[in-house]
Amino acid sequence: INERVQMVKFLKLEEEVIIIKLNISNFPKGEITQDKLVIGQRADGSDIAIIYHIIKGIENGPTVWLNGAVHGDELNGPYALLKLLKNVDPKKISGTIIITPISNVLAFNGRQKNTPRDLLDLDQQFPGNAKGTISQRIAFELFKTFGEPASVIIDCHTVGSLYEGKPYTVVKKINDELEEYYQKARHLAYVFGGEYHCSLDFSKNLNEIPGNTFGFLDVQAQLNKKISFMVELGQGGILDSEDVRFSYDGFIRILNELSIINTSQNSHPFSNRIINRRYYLYSDVAGLLTYTVHAGQVVNKGELIAEITNINGEVKQYFAEKNVHIIISRRNAVVETGDRLFFLGKE
């Protein structure tokens, strides 16, 4: 009996090691495998676990990791990924598709952007820390388990729930040594499609967003010589059927471009709106947003873009300081000092 128990424990350990290392060659060809990656436990003994799906084709090909809901209020990406999971036949593809519809399960269950336990932004924690806070541990396990075997990584987001935005892509140049990976990611971003294509040069110390921008999943992926970019798939906190459809079609175009699938559904008009520099416009007053322009608009220098009325009825107007593209605009009317009003493309 002792020999059998020891053998069972040994085999179980080997099975878990294989799952954690995610050795793609060990997954059955022509099948979809679903399992969970356990990160830790809650106080009640239940697992903190990330559900993942491996679609393994019959023929060899690239491995693509499609990641959703790094932030808990991002809904369009997870639903589009589930739609993709339902419509891709593993017997008709070449290569492997890794799908993690919800990567920050704690934030998702909390219906909020950041992880409730440590209040960190998961997308600023990569490549993570195996001995750190829960967000850092999630980032570490995600990056090690799914990032290592993948050659292409697409990170799916939406804009925050207080804002509106149309689908767009973001690609970052890290340094000249990684130019090849940046250019390949840029091409795939164009294939995916979007209202805008943000192509940013991080080698020039671009500091447009507060926080650890080098902790982004797509940045760390490129540093590890992966082809990676970010997609923003509409508004946060709501499920938008049109943005889901656009996202699903974008995934199909990407998989077709990589020859993982073979389909004629690949046509999409190329957007020539490429943004090289972006910045946030913050409010310096408080009140109600009584006038605003909307995401997707182009505003010329000197034109009114926002109007805020305070509690005394006084009005503060904001005018475009130069010709700008409205990438993200605020849709929640309640504004306080320092709140973000717009994300603007200026070059």
Short mmCIF file of C-alpha atoms in Angstrom, two decimals:
data_model
loop_
_atom_site.label_atom_id
_atom_site.label_comp_id
_atom_site.label_asym_id
_atom_site.label_seq_id
_atom_site.Cartn_x
_atom_site.Cartn_y
_atom_site.Cartn_z
CA ILE A 1 0.00 0.00 0.00
CA ASN A 2 2.81 2.43 0.87
CA GLU A 3 4.48 1.80 -2.49
CA ARG A 4 1.23 2.54 -4.31
CA VAL A 5 0.60 5.72 -2.34
CA GLN A 6 4.12 6.95 -3.03
CA MET A 7 3.75 6.15 -6.72
CA VAL A 8 0.41 7.98 -6.91
CA LYS A 9 1.92 11.01 -5.23
CA PHE A 10 4.88 10.94 -7.57
CA LEU A 11 2.71 10.68 -10.68
CA LYS A 12 0.46 13.47 -9.43
CA LEU A 13 3.48 15.68 -8.85
CA GLU A 14 4.79 14.95 -12.35
CA GLU A 15 1.38 15.77 -13.82
CA GLU A 16 1.29 19.14 -12.04
CA VAL A 17 4.83 19.97 -13.13
CA ILE A 18 3.90 19.29 -16.76
CA ILE A 19 0.86 21.57 -16.50
CA ILE A 20 2.82 24.37 -14.85
CA LYS A 21 5.61 24.21 -17.40
CA LEU A 22 2.95 23.95 -20.13
CA ASN A 23 4.98 21.71 -22.40
CA ILE A 24 3.03 22.20 -25.61
CA SER A 25 4.26 18.91 -27.09
CA ASN A 26 2.48 17.01 -24.29
CA PHE A 27 -0.99 18.28 -25.21
CA PRO A 28 -3.08 16.07 -27.55
CA LYS A 29 -3.22 17.22 -31.15
CA GLY A 30 -6.60 18.06 -32.64
CA GLU A 31 -8.17 18.71 -29.24
CA ILE A 32 -9.06 21.52 -26.85
CA THR A 33 -7.73 21.07 -23.31
CA GLN A 34 -9.18 23.07 -20.43
CA ASP A 35 -7.50 23.28 -17.04
CA LYS A 36 -6.68 25.74 -14.29
CA LEU A 37 -3.49 27.33 -13.05
CA VAL A 38 -3.60 27.55 -9.25
CA ILE A 39 -1.86 30.66 -7.91
CA GLY A 40 -2.72 30.36 -4.22
CA GLN A 41 -5.58 30.02 -1.77
CA ARG A 42 -8.16 32.20 -0.08
CA ALA A 43 -8.75 32.13 3.65
CA ASP A 44 -11.77 29.82 3.16
CA GLY A 45 -9.51 27.23 1.50
CA SER A 46 -10.75 27.77 -2.06
CA ASP A 47 -8.22 28.16 -4.86
CA ILE A 48 -7.20 31.37 -6.56
CA ALA A 49 -7.05 29.82 -10.02
CA ILE A 50 -6.92 30.97 -13.64
CA ILE A 51 -8.87 28.93 -16.19
CA TYR A 52 -6.99 28.36 -19.44
CA HIS A 53 -7.73 26.64 -22.74
CA ILE A 54 -5.19 25.06 -25.09
CA ILE A 55 -6.31 24.61 -28.71
CA LYS A 56 -3.73 22.25 -30.22
CA GLY A 57 -3.79 21.85 -34.00
CA ILE A 58 -3.07 18.73 -36.02
CA GLU A 59 -0.18 20.38 -37.86
CA ASN A 60 2.80 22.22 -36.38
CA GLY A 61 2.81 26.01 -36.33
CA PRO A 62 3.31 29.04 -34.08
CA THR A 63 2.01 29.30 -30.52
CA VAL A 64 -0.18 32.33 -29.79
CA TRP A 65 -1.26 33.43 -26.32
CA LEU A 66 -4.47 35.51 -26.22
CA ASN A 67 -4.89 37.05 -22.77
CA GLY A 68 -7.98 38.77 -21.40
CA ALA A 69 -9.09 40.78 -18.35
CA VAL A 70 -5.81 41.79 -16.76
CA HIS A 71 -8.15 44.39 -15.29
CA GLY A 72 -11.39 43.22 -13.72
CA ASP A 73 -13.69 45.66 -15.52
CA GLU A 74 -12.66 44.53 -19.02
CA LEU A 75 -15.50 42.47 -20.49
CA ASN A 76 -15.37 42.64 -24.30
CA GLY A 77 -12.06 40.77 -24.59
CA PRO A 78 -13.07 37.76 -22.46
CA TYR A 79 -16.35 37.35 -24.32
CA ALA A 80 -14.69 37.64 -27.74
CA LEU A 81 -12.12 35.02 -26.65
CA LEU A 82 -14.89 32.64 -25.54
CA LYS A 83 -16.56 33.15 -28.91
CA LEU A 84 -13.26 32.30 -30.60
CA LEU A 85 -12.90 29.21 -28.44
CA LYS A 86 -16.32 28.00 -29.56
CA ASN A 87 -15.68 28.59 -33.27
CA VAL A 88 -12.13 27.30 -33.83
CA ASP A 89 -11.84 23.64 -34.82
CA PRO A 90 -8.55 22.21 -33.46
CA LYS A 91 -8.57 19.61 -36.23
CA LYS A 92 -8.33 22.39 -38.83
CA ILE A 93 -5.55 24.55 -37.42
CA SER A 94 -1.75 24.53 -37.53
CA GLY A 95 -0.03 25.45 -34.28
CA THR A 96 -1.38 26.19 -30.83
CA ILE A 97 -3.69 28.83 -29.38
CA ILE A 98 -3.51 29.53 -25.64
CA ILE A 99 -6.54 31.38 -24.29
CA THR A 100 -6.82 32.87 -20.80
CA PRO A 101 -10.16 34.72 -20.90
CA ILE A 102 -9.84 36.13 -17.37
CA SER A 103 -6.29 36.51 -16.07
CA ASN A 104 -7.06 38.65 -13.00
CA VAL A 105 -9.81 36.58 -11.39
CA LEU A 106 -9.71 38.54 -8.12
CA ALA A 107 -10.29 41.89 -9.81
CA PHE A 108 -12.91 40.35 -12.12
CA ASN A 109 -14.88 38.95 -9.18
CA GLY A 110 -14.55 42.33 -7.48
CA ARG A 111 -15.88 44.12 -10.59
CA GLN A 112 -12.99 46.56 -10.43
CA LYS A 113 -9.82 47.42 -12.34
CA ASN A 114 -7.10 46.65 -9.78
CA THR A 115 -6.60 43.56 -7.63
CA PRO A 116 -8.65 43.99 -4.41
CA ARG A 117 -6.18 42.26 -2.10
CA ASP A 118 -3.16 44.52 -2.74
CA LEU A 119 -4.76 47.30 -4.85
CA LEU A 120 -2.09 46.89 -7.53
CA ASP A 121 -2.54 47.22 -11.28
CA LEU A 122 -1.69 43.73 -12.54
CA ASP A 123 -0.57 45.10 -15.91
CA GLN A 124 2.27 46.98 -14.21
CA GLN A 125 3.64 43.92 -12.36
CA PHE A 126 5.18 41.78 -15.14
CA PRO A 127 7.31 39.67 -15.21
CA GLY A 128 6.16 39.28 -11.61
CA ASN A 129 7.58 37.97 -8.37
CA ALA A 130 7.00 34.41 -7.13
CA LYS A 131 7.37 35.57 -3.51
CA GLY A 132 5.60 38.92 -3.76
CA THR A 133 2.03 40.18 -3.32
CA ILE A 134 -0.82 38.27 -4.94
CA SER A 135 -0.75 40.52 -8.04
CA GLN A 136 2.98 39.96 -8.43
CA ARG A 137 2.50 36.20 -8.01
CA ILE A 138 -0.28 36.15 -10.62
CA ALA A 139 1.96 38.08 -13.04
CA PHE A 140 4.85 35.70 -12.40
CA GLU A 141 2.80 32.54 -13.00
CA LEU A 142 1.06 33.97 -16.07
CA PHE A 143 4.32 35.08 -17.65
CA LYS A 144 6.19 31.87 -16.85
CA THR A 145 3.39 29.47 -17.75
CA PHE A 146 1.88 31.02 -20.86
CA GLY A 147 4.42 33.60 -21.97
CA GLU A 148 7.41 31.27 -22.23
CA PRO A 149 5.97 28.83 -24.80
CA ALA A 150 4.30 31.56 -26.90
CA SER A 151 5.95 33.32 -29.83
CA VAL A 152 3.07 35.80 -30.25
CA ILE A 153 1.23 37.44 -27.32
CA ILE A 154 -1.84 39.65 -27.61
CA ASP A 155 -3.04 41.38 -24.44
CA CYS A 156 -6.72 42.39 -24.51
CA HIS A 157 -7.95 45.45 -22.61
CA THR A 158 -10.71 48.04 -22.64
CA VAL A 159 -10.56 51.66 -21.58
CA GLY A 160 -11.67 52.38 -18.00
CA SER A 161 -15.34 52.18 -17.04
CA LEU A 162 -15.51 56.00 -16.63
CA TYR A 163 -14.50 56.55 -20.27
CA GLU A 164 -15.50 55.77 -23.83
CA GLY A 165 -13.26 54.59 -26.63
CA LYS A 166 -13.34 52.76 -29.92
CA PRO A 167 -11.14 49.66 -30.50
CA TYR A 168 -7.50 50.53 -31.15
CA THR A 169 -4.08 48.91 -30.90
CA VAL A 170 -0.86 49.84 -29.07
CA VAL A 171 2.66 48.74 -30.07
CA LYS A 172 5.81 49.85 -28.23
CA LYS A 173 9.38 50.08 -29.44
CA ILE A 174 11.68 49.20 -26.55
CA ASN A 175 15.12 49.60 -28.13
CA ASP A 176 16.94 49.25 -31.44
CA GLU A 177 18.09 45.70 -30.66
CA LEU A 178 14.45 44.56 -30.58
CA GLU A 179 13.42 46.43 -33.74
CA GLU A 180 12.56 43.16 -35.53
CA TYR A 181 9.98 42.19 -32.89
CA TYR A 182 8.56 45.70 -32.77
CA GLN A 183 8.04 45.80 -36.55
CA LYS A 184 6.41 42.35 -36.62
CA ALA A 185 4.09 43.36 -33.80
CA ARG A 186 3.27 46.59 -35.61
CA HIS A 187 2.31 44.65 -38.74
CA LEU A 188 0.04 42.29 -36.78
CA ALA A 189 -1.58 45.27 -35.06
CA TYR A 190 -2.50 46.70 -38.47
CA VAL A 191 -3.92 43.31 -39.44
CA PHE A 192 -6.04 43.26 -36.28
CA GLY A 193 -7.50 46.66 -37.17
CA GLY A 194 -8.82 49.53 -35.09
CA GLU A 195 -9.82 53.17 -35.02
CA TYR A 196 -6.20 54.09 -34.25
CA HIS A 197 -2.83 52.37 -34.21
CA CYS A 198 -0.67 53.78 -31.42
CA SER A 199 2.98 53.18 -32.28
CA LEU A 200 5.11 54.42 -29.39
CA ASP A 201 8.87 54.75 -28.92
CA PHE A 202 9.63 53.73 -25.32
CA SER A 203 13.36 54.02 -26.02
CA LYS A 204 12.90 57.81 -25.72
CA ASN A 205 11.74 57.51 -22.10
CA LEU A 206 8.11 58.05 -22.99
CA ASN A 207 6.29 58.77 -19.74
CA GLU A 208 2.69 59.31 -20.81
CA ILE A 209 1.07 57.07 -18.18
CA PRO A 210 1.84 57.16 -14.44
CA GLY A 211 3.24 53.99 -12.88
CA ASN A 212 5.58 51.20 -13.92
CA THR A 213 5.09 51.25 -17.69
CA PHE A 214 7.90 48.70 -18.14
CA GLY A 215 5.79 46.27 -16.12
CA PHE A 216 3.28 45.97 -18.99
CA LEU A 217 2.83 42.44 -20.31
CA ASP A 218 3.53 43.44 -23.92
CA VAL A 219 6.70 45.34 -22.92
CA GLN A 220 8.11 42.42 -20.95
CA ALA A 221 7.13 40.05 -23.77
CA GLN A 222 9.14 42.07 -26.29
CA LEU A 223 12.11 42.19 -23.89
CA ASN A 224 11.93 38.39 -23.99
CA LYS A 225 11.92 38.45 -27.81
CA LYS A 226 8.22 37.81 -28.31
CA ILE A 227 5.97 39.49 -30.86
CA SER A 228 3.45 41.29 -28.68
CA PHE A 229 0.99 44.17 -28.70
CA MET A 230 -1.99 45.48 -26.78
CA VAL A 231 -5.56 45.90 -28.02
CA GLU A 232 -8.06 48.24 -26.38
CA LEU A 233 -11.51 46.84 -27.15
CA GLY A 234 -13.96 49.61 -26.41
CA GLN A 235 -15.46 50.70 -23.10
CA GLY A 236 -14.88 49.13 -19.71
CA GLY A 237 -17.59 47.85 -17.41
CA ILE A 238 -20.08 47.05 -20.18
CA LEU A 239 -20.47 44.28 -22.75
CA ASP A 240 -20.77 45.85 -26.19
CA SER A 241 -21.83 43.46 -28.94
CA GLU A 242 -20.31 45.56 -31.73
CA ASP A 243 -16.92 45.76 -30.00
CA VAL A 244 -17.06 42.02 -29.30
CA ARG A 245 -17.75 41.33 -32.97
CA PHE A 246 -14.90 43.59 -34.05
CA SER A 247 -12.56 41.91 -31.55
CA TYR A 248 -13.50 38.41 -32.69
CA ASP A 249 -12.96 39.36 -36.34
CA GLY A 250 -9.58 40.84 -35.39
CA PHE A 251 -8.51 37.57 -33.77
CA ILE A 252 -9.56 35.67 -36.88
CA ARG A 253 -7.50 38.03 -39.06
CA ILE A 254 -4.46 37.53 -36.82
CA LEU A 255 -4.75 33.73 -36.83
CA ASN A 256 -5.20 33.77 -40.58
CA GLU A 257 -2.16 36.03 -41.04
CA LEU A 258 -0.05 33.62 -38.96
CA SER A 259 -1.33 30.66 -41.04
CA ILE A 260 -2.79 29.03 -37.94
CA ILE A 261 -6.16 28.98 -39.65
CA ASN A 262 -7.07 29.29 -43.31
CA THR A 263 -10.08 31.45 -43.97
CA SER A 264 -11.20 34.06 -46.46
CA GLN A 265 -12.62 36.20 -43.63
CA ASN A 266 -9.70 38.59 -43.52
CA SER A 267 -10.82 41.81 -45.16
CA HIS A 268 -10.78 44.99 -43.12
CA PRO A 269 -10.03 48.57 -44.19
CA PHE A 270 -6.59 49.66 -43.03
CA SER A 271 -6.72 52.60 -40.64
CA ASN A 272 -4.16 55.24 -41.58
CA ARG A 273 -4.49 57.01 -38.23
CA ILE A 274 -1.18 56.15 -36.58
CA ILE A 275 -0.53 57.89 -33.26
CA ASN A 276 3.13 58.35 -32.25
CA ARG A 277 2.68 60.59 -29.19
CA ARG A 278 -0.16 60.65 -26.69
CA TYR A 279 -0.96 62.53 -23.49
CA TYR A 280 -3.68 62.80 -20.86
CA LEU A 281 -5.59 66.01 -20.32
CA TYR A 282 -6.40 66.33 -16.61
CA SER A 283 -9.04 68.53 -15.03
CA ASP A 284 -7.87 71.34 -12.77
CA VAL A 285 -11.39 72.11 -11.53
CA ALA A 286 -14.31 70.09 -10.13
CA GLY A 287 -17.96 69.88 -11.12
CA LEU A 288 -20.06 68.37 -13.89
CA LEU A 289 -18.86 67.70 -17.41
CA THR A 290 -21.52 69.60 -19.33
CA TYR A 291 -19.91 69.43 -22.78
CA THR A 292 -17.45 67.00 -24.31
CA VAL A 293 -16.23 65.73 -27.65
CA HIS A 294 -16.18 61.98 -28.20
CA ALA A 295 -13.69 59.22 -28.93
CA GLY A 296 -12.78 58.95 -32.61
CA GLN A 297 -13.20 62.65 -33.34
CA VAL A 298 -10.48 64.91 -34.71
CA VAL A 299 -10.36 68.36 -33.10
CA ASN A 300 -8.44 71.30 -34.56
CA LYS A 301 -6.35 73.75 -32.57
CA GLY A 302 -8.49 76.30 -30.75
CA GLU A 303 -11.71 74.29 -30.82
CA LEU A 304 -13.72 73.64 -27.66
CA ILE A 305 -13.27 70.08 -26.38
CA ALA A 306 -14.77 70.18 -22.86
CA GLU A 307 -16.77 72.31 -20.50
CA ILE A 308 -17.04 71.80 -16.73
CA THR A 309 -19.66 73.56 -14.59
CA ASN A 310 -18.91 73.78 -10.86
CA ILE A 311 -21.31 73.79 -7.92
CA ASN A 312 -21.64 77.60 -8.15
CA GLY A 313 -22.57 77.52 -11.83
CA GLU A 314 -19.18 78.79 -12.98
CA VAL A 315 -17.94 77.31 -16.26
CA LYS A 316 -14.40 76.25 -17.13
CA GLN A 317 -13.74 75.64 -20.83
CA TYR A 318 -10.96 73.54 -22.34
CA PHE A 319 -9.73 74.22 -25.87
CA ALA A 320 -7.43 72.12 -28.03
CA GLU A 321 -3.88 73.46 -27.81
CA LYS A 322 -3.06 71.79 -31.13
CA ASN A 323 -4.70 69.49 -33.66
CA VAL A 324 -5.55 66.30 -31.73
CA HIS A 325 -7.23 62.94 -32.16
CA ILE A 326 -9.58 61.92 -29.36
CA ILE A 327 -8.46 58.41 -28.38
CA ILE A 328 -10.42 58.23 -25.12
CA SER A 329 -13.01 60.66 -23.74
CA ARG A 330 -14.68 60.80 -20.36
CA ARG A 331 -18.30 59.64 -20.19
CA ASN A 332 -18.86 59.94 -16.43
CA ALA A 333 -20.00 63.52 -15.84
CA VAL A 334 -18.80 63.86 -12.23
CA VAL A 335 -15.32 65.40 -12.28
CA GLU A 336 -12.88 66.26 -9.49
CA THR A 337 -9.53 68.02 -9.58
CA GLY A 338 -6.90 65.84 -11.26
CA ASP A 339 -9.36 63.52 -13.01
CA ARG A 340 -8.58 62.39 -16.53
CA LEU A 341 -10.76 64.04 -19.17
CA PHE A 342 -9.19 62.79 -22.41
CA PHE A 343 -6.42 60.66 -23.84
CA LEU A 344 -5.24 62.64 -26.85
CA GLY A 345 -3.08 61.76 -29.83
CA LYS A 346 -0.91 64.73 -30.77
CA GLU A 347 1.48 63.30 -33.38
#
